[in-house]
Short mmCIF file of C-alpha atoms in Angstrom, two decimals:
data_model
loop_
_atom_site.label_atom_id
_atom_site.label_comp_id
_atom_site.label_asym_id
_atom_site.label_seq_id
_atom_site.Cartn_x
_atom_site.Cartn_y
_atom_site.Cartn_z
CA MET A 22 56.22 101.37 75.87
CA SER A 23 59.11 102.08 73.28
CA SER A 24 62.13 99.69 73.03
CA LEU A 25 64.43 102.42 73.10
CA TYR A 26 64.00 102.90 76.18
CA TYR A 27 64.82 99.86 77.94
CA GLU A 28 67.44 100.00 75.62
CA ALA A 29 68.88 103.78 76.93
CA ALA A 30 68.12 102.16 80.55
CA ASP A 31 70.57 98.99 79.71
CA VAL A 32 73.24 101.56 78.64
CA ILE A 33 72.42 103.94 81.15
CA GLN A 34 72.48 101.10 84.09
CA ALA A 35 75.72 99.55 82.42
CA PHE A 36 77.07 103.18 82.49
CA TRP A 37 76.69 103.93 86.31
CA ASN A 38 77.80 100.36 87.32
CA ARG A 39 81.54 101.98 85.30
CA THR A 40 81.42 99.20 83.03
CA ALA A 41 82.22 101.46 80.16
CA SER A 42 82.29 105.21 78.82
CA LEU A 43 78.90 106.21 76.79
CA LYS A 44 80.44 106.03 73.64
CA THR A 45 81.77 102.12 74.20
CA LEU A 46 77.86 101.21 75.61
CA VAL A 47 76.33 102.93 72.90
CA TYR A 48 78.08 101.20 70.07
CA ASP A 49 78.45 97.99 71.19
CA SER A 50 74.24 97.76 72.10
CA PRO A 51 72.27 95.75 69.35
CA SER A 52 69.82 98.79 69.53
CA PRO A 53 69.02 99.70 65.42
CA LYS A 54 69.06 103.39 66.51
CA LYS A 55 72.16 104.36 68.04
CA SER A 56 72.56 108.31 67.19
CA TYR A 57 68.69 108.21 68.95
CA LEU A 58 69.72 105.64 71.67
CA PHE A 59 72.89 108.00 72.38
CA ALA A 60 71.34 111.19 72.30
CA LEU A 61 68.88 110.05 74.87
CA CYS A 62 71.20 108.65 77.37
CA ASN A 63 73.65 111.33 77.01
CA LYS A 64 70.86 114.34 77.65
CA THR A 65 69.27 111.81 80.56
CA LEU A 66 73.01 111.80 82.12
CA LEU A 67 73.21 115.16 81.89
CA ALA A 68 69.89 115.70 83.74
CA GLN A 69 71.05 113.07 86.60
CA HIS A 70 71.24 115.53 89.32
CA LEU A 71 67.92 117.33 88.81
CA LEU A 72 66.38 114.06 87.92
CA ASP A 73 67.69 113.12 91.86
CA ASP A 74 65.60 116.45 93.04
CA ILE A 75 62.57 115.54 91.24
CA VAL A 76 62.50 111.93 92.24
CA ILE A 77 62.96 112.97 95.96
CA ASN A 78 61.23 116.61 96.02
CA MET A 79 58.21 114.06 94.52
CA PRO A 80 56.61 111.45 97.23
CA GLU A 81 54.54 109.90 94.50
CA LEU A 82 57.99 109.24 93.02
CA ALA A 83 60.42 108.92 95.60
CA GLY A 84 58.10 106.13 98.17
CA ALA A 85 57.24 103.80 94.86
CA GLN A 86 58.49 100.42 94.34
CA VAL A 87 60.50 100.82 90.92
CA SER A 88 62.92 97.85 90.41
CA ASN A 89 64.68 98.80 87.28
CA LYS A 90 65.67 103.52 88.69
CA ALA A 91 67.38 103.69 85.04
CA LEU A 92 64.22 102.98 83.07
CA LEU A 93 62.22 105.75 85.24
CA TYR A 94 64.75 108.52 85.20
CA VAL A 95 64.83 107.57 81.51
CA MET A 96 60.66 108.41 81.29
CA LEU A 97 61.21 110.99 83.53
CA TYR A 98 63.22 113.09 81.67
CA ASP A 99 61.40 112.10 77.80
CA SER A 100 58.42 113.18 79.88
CA THR A 101 59.64 116.00 81.41
CA PHE A 102 61.92 117.52 79.42
CA GLY A 103 61.61 115.78 75.25
CA GLN A 104 58.65 114.72 73.75
CA GLY A 105 56.45 112.82 76.39
CA VAL A 106 56.44 108.51 76.84
CA ARG A 107 54.52 106.74 74.99
CA GLY A 108 53.11 104.18 75.81
CA GLY A 109 52.07 102.11 78.83
CA GLY A 110 52.52 99.74 82.14
CA SER A 111 53.58 100.80 85.34
CA ILE A 112 55.92 103.85 85.05
CA VAL A 113 54.47 105.66 82.72
CA ARG A 114 51.02 105.36 85.21
CA LEU A 115 53.10 105.93 88.03
CA LEU A 116 54.30 110.04 86.10
CA ARG A 117 50.93 110.80 84.53
CA SER A 118 49.83 110.82 88.53
CA ALA A 119 52.45 112.91 89.29
CA LYS A 120 52.39 114.73 86.76
CA LYS A 121 50.21 117.59 88.44
CA SER A 122 53.29 117.06 91.34
CA ILE A 123 55.69 117.15 89.34
CA ASP A 124 54.98 120.11 86.96
CA GLY A 125 54.14 122.53 90.79
CA TYR A 126 57.36 121.58 91.60
CA LEU A 127 59.06 122.67 88.41
CA ASN A 128 57.12 126.10 88.77
CA HIS A 129 58.93 126.68 91.99
CA LEU A 130 62.42 125.59 91.06
CA MET A 131 62.08 127.66 87.91
CA LYS A 132 61.38 130.71 90.01
CA GLU A 133 63.99 130.49 92.37
CA ALA A 134 66.07 130.87 89.09
CA ASN A 135 64.23 133.23 87.25
CA VAL A 136 63.75 131.44 83.91
CA LYS A 137 61.22 131.50 81.88
CA SER A 138 60.76 127.41 80.91
CA VAL A 139 61.21 124.27 82.28
CA GLY A 140 64.37 123.79 79.48
CA ASP A 141 66.84 126.68 80.96
CA LEU A 142 66.71 124.76 84.34
CA LEU A 143 69.06 121.44 82.17
CA PRO A 144 72.56 121.78 82.24
CA LYS A 145 73.82 122.72 79.15
CA GLU A 146 77.11 120.85 77.24
CA GLU A 147 78.54 123.91 76.30
CA THR A 148 78.27 126.17 79.75
CA THR A 149 81.77 124.63 80.62
CA GLU A 150 83.39 125.36 77.03
CA GLN A 151 81.71 129.01 77.16
CA TRP A 152 83.87 130.25 79.47
CA LYS A 153 87.74 129.81 80.71
CA TYR A 154 88.97 130.67 84.71
CA LEU A 155 92.23 132.62 84.92
CA ARG A 156 94.30 132.87 88.71
CA VAL A 157 96.16 136.37 88.83
CA ASN A 158 99.26 135.86 90.72
CA ARG A 159 99.27 138.30 93.01
CA ALA A 160 103.47 137.96 94.20
CA LYS A 161 103.94 139.54 90.82
CA THR A 162 100.98 141.82 89.77
CA SER A 163 97.30 143.06 90.34
CA VAL A 164 93.68 142.45 88.51
CA ALA A 165 93.45 145.52 87.41
CA ALA A 166 96.80 145.78 85.59
CA VAL A 167 95.99 141.65 84.36
CA LYS A 168 92.83 143.51 83.23
CA GLN A 169 94.22 146.49 81.07
CA GLU A 170 96.52 143.78 79.62
CA LEU A 171 93.80 141.44 78.52
CA SER A 172 91.36 144.39 77.75
CA THR A 173 94.29 144.65 74.29
CA LEU A 174 93.30 141.44 73.37
CA ILE A 175 89.41 140.79 73.92
CA SER A 176 86.83 144.25 75.02
CA GLU A 177 86.49 145.04 78.55
CA ASP A 178 82.55 143.51 79.47
CA GLN A 179 83.56 140.11 78.44
CA ILE A 180 86.86 139.78 81.08
CA LYS A 181 84.17 139.19 84.71
CA GLU A 182 85.89 139.35 87.91
CA ASP A 183 84.53 136.14 90.15
CA ASP A 184 81.85 137.30 93.13
CA MET A 185 83.85 134.73 95.51
CA ILE A 186 87.02 134.12 94.60
CA SER A 187 88.68 138.15 94.06
CA CYS A 188 92.06 137.15 92.14
CA LEU A 189 90.00 135.25 89.92
CA LEU A 190 89.03 136.32 86.13
CA ARG A 191 86.15 135.02 83.54
CA ILE A 192 87.09 135.37 79.83
CA PRO A 193 85.64 133.56 76.89
CA SER A 194 87.19 129.92 76.16
CA SER A 195 87.65 130.76 73.19
CA VAL A 196 90.47 133.01 73.73
CA ASP A 197 93.78 131.44 73.41
CA LEU A 198 96.32 132.33 75.95
CA HIS A 199 98.69 129.78 76.11
CA SER A 200 101.32 131.04 74.91
CA HIS A 201 100.75 134.70 76.18
CA PRO A 202 103.15 136.32 78.41
CA LEU A 203 100.94 136.50 81.20
CA VAL A 204 101.03 132.88 81.51
CA THR A 205 104.33 132.06 79.95
CA SER A 206 105.39 134.37 83.16
CA LEU A 207 103.31 132.56 85.66
CA SER A 208 101.65 136.07 86.01
CA ILE A 209 98.45 134.27 85.49
CA ILE A 210 97.19 130.84 86.04
CA LEU A 211 94.93 128.49 84.14
CA GLN A 212 92.57 126.95 86.88
CA THR A 213 89.50 126.06 87.41
CA LYS A 214 87.14 128.03 89.76
CA ALA A 215 86.81 124.39 91.41
CA SER A 216 90.38 123.94 91.99
CA CYS A 217 91.07 127.25 93.71
CA PHE A 218 88.28 126.08 96.32
CA PRO A 219 90.85 123.89 99.00
CA PRO A 220 93.47 126.53 99.06
CA PHE A 221 90.55 129.41 99.47
CA LEU A 222 88.82 128.17 101.69
CA LEU A 223 91.26 126.91 103.72
CA LEU A 224 92.74 130.21 104.50
CA ARG A 225 89.59 131.78 103.59
CA ASP A 226 90.08 134.32 107.11
CA ILE A 227 93.73 135.05 105.46
CA GLU A 228 92.39 136.18 102.10
CA SER A 229 89.17 138.14 103.33
CA ASN A 230 91.32 140.20 105.84
CA PRO A 231 95.07 140.17 104.23
CA ASP A 232 96.34 142.12 107.36
CA SER A 233 95.38 139.26 109.79
CA PRO A 234 98.45 139.25 112.67
CA LEU A 235 97.79 135.22 112.53
CA HIS A 236 101.09 133.36 111.34
CA PHE A 237 100.77 129.65 111.09
CA ASP A 238 102.09 127.21 108.39
CA VAL A 239 100.80 124.79 105.99
CA ILE A 240 100.92 121.60 104.43
CA ASP A 241 99.84 120.94 100.96
CA ALA A 242 100.85 116.72 101.36
CA THR A 243 100.46 115.87 97.73
CA ALA A 244 101.62 119.20 95.96
CA ALA A 245 102.73 118.49 92.09
CA PRO A 246 101.73 119.68 89.46
CA GLY A 247 101.12 123.52 92.55
CA ASN A 248 98.44 124.90 90.80
CA LYS A 249 97.00 125.09 94.62
CA THR A 250 100.14 125.10 96.11
CA THR A 251 100.77 128.39 94.94
CA PHE A 252 97.95 129.73 95.61
CA LEU A 253 98.20 129.21 99.24
CA GLY A 254 101.28 130.33 98.41
CA ASP A 255 100.13 133.78 97.71
CA ILE A 256 97.34 133.68 99.94
CA LEU A 257 99.87 133.16 102.79
CA ARG A 258 102.24 135.42 102.26
CA GLY A 259 103.89 137.48 105.26
CA HIS A 260 101.82 134.57 107.21
CA GLY A 261 103.49 131.42 107.08
CA THR A 262 105.41 128.82 104.96
CA VAL A 263 103.40 126.94 102.92
CA PHE A 264 105.70 122.66 103.17
CA ALA A 265 104.95 121.54 99.51
CA PHE A 266 105.44 117.39 99.27
CA ASP A 267 105.17 115.37 96.69
CA ARG A 268 107.64 111.47 96.23
CA ASP A 269 107.79 111.41 92.98
CA GLU A 270 111.29 112.33 91.38
CA LYS A 271 109.53 114.10 87.59
CA ARG A 272 106.93 115.71 89.61
CA TYR A 273 108.31 116.91 92.75
CA GLN A 274 110.61 118.70 89.96
CA LEU A 275 108.05 120.31 88.24
CA LEU A 276 106.59 121.21 91.44
CA LYS A 277 110.05 123.28 92.51
CA SER A 278 110.24 124.34 88.60
CA ARG A 279 106.58 126.45 89.62
CA CYS A 280 106.90 127.48 92.48
CA ASP A 281 110.30 128.64 91.98
CA SER A 282 108.81 130.54 89.17
CA TYR A 283 105.46 131.63 90.82
CA GLY A 284 107.95 134.08 93.13
CA SER A 285 105.58 133.78 96.72
CA GLY A 286 109.10 133.48 98.43
CA ASN A 287 107.53 131.37 100.63
CA ILE A 288 106.56 128.41 99.36
CA THR A 289 109.61 125.33 100.39
CA CYS A 290 108.83 121.93 98.51
CA ILE A 291 109.82 118.88 100.18
CA HIS A 292 110.71 115.43 97.42
CA HIS A 293 109.17 112.52 100.26
CA ASP A 294 106.32 110.79 100.66
CA PHE A 295 103.84 112.96 103.02
CA LEU A 296 102.19 109.86 104.71
CA THR A 297 105.96 108.39 105.67
CA THR A 298 106.20 112.71 107.73
CA ASN A 299 107.03 112.72 111.08
CA PRO A 300 104.18 114.63 112.45
CA TYR A 301 106.19 115.38 115.43
CA ALA A 302 109.33 117.14 113.96
CA ALA A 303 110.23 120.60 114.64
CA THR A 304 110.27 121.95 111.41
CA TYR A 305 105.68 120.95 110.95
CA ALA A 306 105.20 122.51 114.95
CA ASN A 307 104.00 125.72 113.56
CA VAL A 308 101.76 123.72 110.48
CA GLN A 309 97.65 124.17 111.71
CA ARG A 310 96.48 124.08 108.46
CA ILE A 311 96.84 120.59 105.71
CA GLN A 312 95.49 120.66 102.00
CA LEU A 313 95.21 117.30 100.81
CA ASP A 314 93.79 116.86 97.21
CA PRO A 315 94.83 113.13 96.54
CA SER A 316 95.43 110.92 93.69
CA CYS A 317 91.46 110.05 92.53
CA SER A 318 90.15 108.69 90.46
CA GLY A 319 89.11 111.81 88.21
CA SER A 320 85.39 111.13 87.26
CA GLY A 321 84.90 114.97 87.42
CA MET A 322 87.03 115.94 85.00
CA SER A 323 84.91 113.89 82.45
CA HIS A 324 81.80 112.50 83.54
CA THR A 325 80.19 113.62 80.89
CA SER A 326 83.30 112.67 78.06
CA LEU A 327 81.92 110.25 76.14
CA ASP A 328 85.47 108.79 75.84
CA PHE A 329 86.12 108.53 80.07
CA THR A 330 86.02 104.63 80.92
CA PRO A 331 84.93 104.22 84.35
CA PRO A 332 87.77 102.49 86.25
CA SER A 333 86.88 99.05 88.09
CA LYS A 334 86.11 98.92 91.83
CA GLN A 335 89.19 97.77 93.08
CA ARG A 336 90.48 100.66 91.83
CA ILE A 337 88.21 103.38 93.85
CA GLN A 338 89.05 100.38 97.06
CA HIS A 339 92.87 100.76 96.34
CA LEU A 340 91.76 105.23 95.98
CA ARG A 341 89.98 105.64 98.56
CA ASN A 342 92.28 103.63 101.14
CA PHE A 343 95.05 105.97 99.39
CA GLN A 344 93.18 109.08 100.64
CA LEU A 345 91.62 107.59 104.11
CA ARG A 346 95.56 107.05 105.00
CA CYS A 347 96.36 110.70 103.99
CA ILE A 348 93.37 112.57 106.32
CA LEU A 349 94.40 109.80 109.12
CA HIS A 350 97.48 111.46 108.82
CA ALA A 351 97.37 114.99 108.52
CA ALA A 352 95.19 114.67 112.00
CA GLU A 353 98.15 113.61 113.51
CA PHE A 354 100.06 116.54 113.24
CA PRO A 355 99.75 118.23 116.98
CA ALA A 356 99.17 121.56 115.90
CA VAL A 357 96.72 121.43 113.04
CA THR A 358 93.22 122.43 113.61
CA HIS A 359 92.29 122.84 109.61
CA ILE A 360 92.65 119.80 107.10
CA SER A 361 90.85 120.15 103.78
CA TYR A 362 89.67 117.20 101.66
CA SER A 363 89.21 117.36 97.87
CA THR A 364 89.10 115.60 95.02
CA CYS A 365 87.83 115.72 91.21
CA SER A 366 85.98 112.76 91.82
CA VAL A 367 82.12 112.72 91.58
CA TYR A 368 82.21 108.80 93.42
CA GLU A 369 80.29 108.99 96.09
CA GLU A 370 82.95 106.39 97.65
CA GLU A 371 85.82 108.19 97.29
CA ASP A 372 83.75 111.64 99.07
CA GLU A 373 81.10 110.91 100.99
CA GLU A 374 82.04 107.39 102.33
CA VAL A 375 86.09 108.44 103.03
CA VAL A 376 84.87 111.72 104.57
CA ARG A 377 82.46 109.77 107.14
CA ASP A 378 85.25 107.07 107.81
CA ALA A 379 87.08 109.36 108.29
CA LEU A 380 85.47 111.02 111.18
CA ALA A 381 84.82 107.57 112.50
CA GLN A 382 88.27 106.73 112.91
CA LEU A 383 89.14 110.51 114.35
CA ASN A 384 86.76 110.51 117.01
CA GLY A 385 86.01 108.25 119.90
CA GLU A 386 84.10 109.03 122.81
CA LYS A 387 85.17 112.79 122.53
CA LYS A 388 84.09 114.07 119.39
CA GLU A 389 87.21 115.85 118.67
CA TRP A 390 87.07 116.91 114.88
CA ARG A 391 84.50 117.60 112.92
CA LEU A 392 83.17 119.28 109.69
CA GLU A 393 82.88 123.21 108.86
CA ARG A 394 80.28 124.70 106.73
CA ILE A 395 82.17 126.81 103.85
CA ALA A 396 81.23 128.17 100.98
CA PRO A 397 77.48 129.26 101.51
CA GLU A 398 77.76 130.99 98.60
CA VAL A 399 77.73 127.24 96.27
CA LYS A 400 73.68 125.66 96.23
CA ARG A 401 75.25 122.27 95.51
CA ARG A 402 75.58 119.98 99.02
CA GLY A 403 76.60 116.35 99.63
CA HIS A 404 75.07 112.99 98.47
CA ASP A 405 73.48 110.96 101.01
CA CYS A 406 75.43 108.87 102.39
CA GLU A 407 75.02 106.49 105.63
CA GLY A 408 76.53 106.99 108.84
CA LEU A 409 77.13 110.85 107.45
CA SER A 410 73.70 112.91 108.71
CA GLU A 411 72.36 115.48 107.14
CA LYS A 412 73.56 118.35 109.05
CA GLU A 413 76.92 117.12 108.03
CA LYS A 414 76.38 116.11 104.19
CA GLU A 415 75.44 120.59 104.21
CA CYS A 416 78.86 121.41 105.01
CA VAL A 417 80.35 119.33 102.35
CA VAL A 418 80.65 121.68 98.61
CA ARG A 419 79.76 119.48 95.07
CA CYS A 420 80.97 121.16 91.70
CA GLU A 421 79.18 119.67 89.21
CA MET A 422 80.11 119.97 84.94
CA GLY A 423 77.99 123.17 84.09
CA ASP A 424 77.53 124.09 87.38
CA GLY A 425 80.07 127.15 86.37
CA MET A 426 82.80 126.17 88.11
CA GLY A 427 84.73 124.10 85.41
CA GLN A 428 84.47 120.90 86.53
CA GLY A 429 83.57 118.07 88.58
CA PHE A 430 84.57 118.42 92.03
CA PHE A 431 84.55 117.80 96.10
CA VAL A 432 85.60 119.52 98.76
CA CYS A 433 85.66 119.67 102.40
CA LEU A 434 87.00 121.02 105.75
CA PHE A 435 87.62 118.97 109.18
CA ARG A 436 87.90 121.65 111.56
CA ARG A 437 88.80 120.78 115.87
CA GLU A 438 89.30 123.64 118.13
CA LYS A 439 92.60 123.87 118.94
CA GLY A 440 95.77 121.59 118.21
CA VAL A 441 97.89 119.07 121.52
CA GLU A 442 99.98 121.40 124.04
CA MET A 443 102.80 119.68 124.67
CA SER A 444 106.34 120.47 125.88
CA GLU A 445 109.72 120.78 123.79
CA GLU A 446 110.61 117.40 125.79
CA GLU A 447 107.41 115.61 124.87
CA ARG A 448 107.28 116.55 120.90
CA LYS A 449 111.39 115.45 120.88
CA LYS A 450 109.74 112.17 122.79
CA ARG A 451 107.06 111.54 120.60
CA GLU A 452 109.55 112.42 117.16
CA GLU A 453 111.71 109.68 118.39
CA ALA A 454 109.25 107.39 118.92
CA TYR A 455 107.62 108.02 116.00
CA GLU A 456 111.23 107.45 114.13
CA LYS A 457 111.14 104.10 115.31
CA LYS A 458 108.03 102.96 114.53
CA VAL A 459 108.32 103.83 111.34
CA SER A 460 112.07 102.34 111.15
CA GLU A 461 110.60 99.39 112.44
CA GLY A 462 107.98 99.24 110.06
CA SER A 463 110.44 99.36 107.29
CA GLU A 464 111.97 96.60 108.35
CA LYS A 465 109.61 93.97 108.48
CA ARG A 466 107.93 95.26 105.37
CA VAL A 467 111.48 94.69 103.88
CA SER A 468 111.45 91.43 105.87
CA GLU A 469 107.74 90.22 104.50
CA LYS A 470 109.15 91.21 100.57
CA LYS A 471 112.76 89.15 101.10
CA GLU A 472 109.78 86.07 102.56
CA VAL A 473 107.83 86.63 99.54
CA LYS A 474 110.75 86.10 97.35
CA GLU A 475 111.98 83.25 98.82
CA GLY A 476 108.92 81.20 99.36
CA LYS A 477 107.94 82.10 95.20
CA LYS A 478 111.81 80.63 94.54
CA LYS A 479 111.46 77.85 96.46
CA VAL A 480 107.74 76.57 94.96
CA VAL A 481 109.68 76.88 91.35
CA LYS A 482 112.79 75.34 92.69
CA THR A 483 109.65 72.17 94.24
CA GLU A 484 107.48 72.15 91.01
CA LYS A 485 110.41 71.98 88.70
CA LYS A 486 111.48 69.33 90.43
CA ALA A 487 108.88 67.30 90.39
CA VAL A 488 108.70 68.09 86.50
CA LYS A 489 112.34 65.95 86.64
CA GLU A 490 111.21 63.30 88.25
CA LYS A 491 107.82 63.02 85.93
CA GLU A 492 110.42 62.80 83.56
CA LYS A 493 112.47 60.08 85.00
CA GLU A 494 109.64 58.15 85.38
CA LYS A 495 108.51 57.94 81.73
CA PRO A 496 109.94 54.70 79.47
CA VAL A 497 112.41 56.32 76.81
CA ASP A 498 110.49 55.79 73.25
CA TYR A 499 114.35 54.59 71.13
CA VAL A 500 111.66 55.24 68.11
CA ALA A 501 110.73 58.19 68.51
CA ARG A 502 113.82 59.50 69.56
CA ILE A 503 115.37 58.19 66.23
CA ARG A 504 112.36 59.73 63.87
CA HIS A 505 113.46 62.99 65.61
CA CYS A 506 117.30 63.31 65.01
CA HIS A 507 116.01 61.80 61.36
CA GLY A 508 117.54 64.33 58.84
CA LYS A 509 119.32 65.95 61.40
CA ARG A 510 123.26 66.59 61.53
CA VAL A 511 124.65 64.95 64.40
CA PRO A 512 128.71 66.03 64.92
CA LEU A 513 130.54 62.90 65.55
CA GLY A 514 130.90 61.36 68.81
CA LYS A 515 127.01 62.97 69.91
CA SER A 516 123.93 61.17 70.83
CA CYS A 517 120.84 62.68 69.57
#
């Protein structure tokens, strides 16, 4: 068996372990054939989801005891889409024995995708670069007017309307619009299709029926820079207010500037931490839906980028704790029945695992919250995750680089049938109790910080005292002192 397979498997396993970027791993490899190594690794990683499908659906592969998964994937790629595996070994024998089944499954996929060769099933790196998406700001203009304006730059057949989101257009990525008046005036927003999913899916019932009598408010919990926020405002015009939160001063100023310029007139920007917001405050009594797009690793933005260095496990753990807190806090708002949760991450730890943990903590004996199946037009669904049922995995949506959505993305929708009904007196009581809890928690944190600070001071003081005591115990070496002073100009009346 070629040593290149083993070298590629080592690199891919390290990449899966988030050790470093693909470029760095290949560069650091002892392989003398770095260009071949990089090509094989890159192509295998690009085809990973297709290879996953093949392995899962082939009993010969799914049930095989393979100690080196990365090696299996490298050789499966080369045997199926490359030059064909060479040499011997257990994995080579396994792939040869499964060849007939693999070919049959690939023929099935080709018929489904209406393509003529297995190579057409592979995602292409350049796919995401061929098109860019534009979202039309319907508070300022119309899709027809934007298409007419764009037709002065490119031919009409290069301007495509999205078949799912009516205000979304697609044009060749080679067209530079950054300084175009349509962009600078916020008449159009440069935004990927995947990024449009959270507001669209959260408010799809109103988007599909603008004359709906529904009237409610929405919270965007971590809103800056505001692309998703302004889309919420666009859809919700005439139906309610969007409360957009951000705790960072600079991000808040950017958010407010964009939302004010957008012109939908129904977005209220709030410089505050969503996690410390009182869910029982009268201001949010009519908030029935919440959009959560919290900080994440951003791995979906660049999961095929060769310069992307994966975050540490500690960083991922910190992020998922924050993401889970956001979901749990959103569910405390009594009138809320819909919560969208999304990330631009492709890691299960930030996606399916967070959703699983949230459902477990939200639901006791009475299963109040569930996942709703969204976007039936999108085929790619959730990854396997212990604790999530097959039905629940089918409820979440995934986008990958090469899907035509513009980026890697994850989105799902938590639902409950109705909110918590309470009298005004009860609401006020809970509001006061919550404020008291937050205040006590804040005081406790300040006290804990003070104790830690005082503790550190005591440790430093004790250490300094110990050093001084030790110095006192040392005998004075007068000879050394004299030598040290030799050649120095010592002022009269002073000793060295």
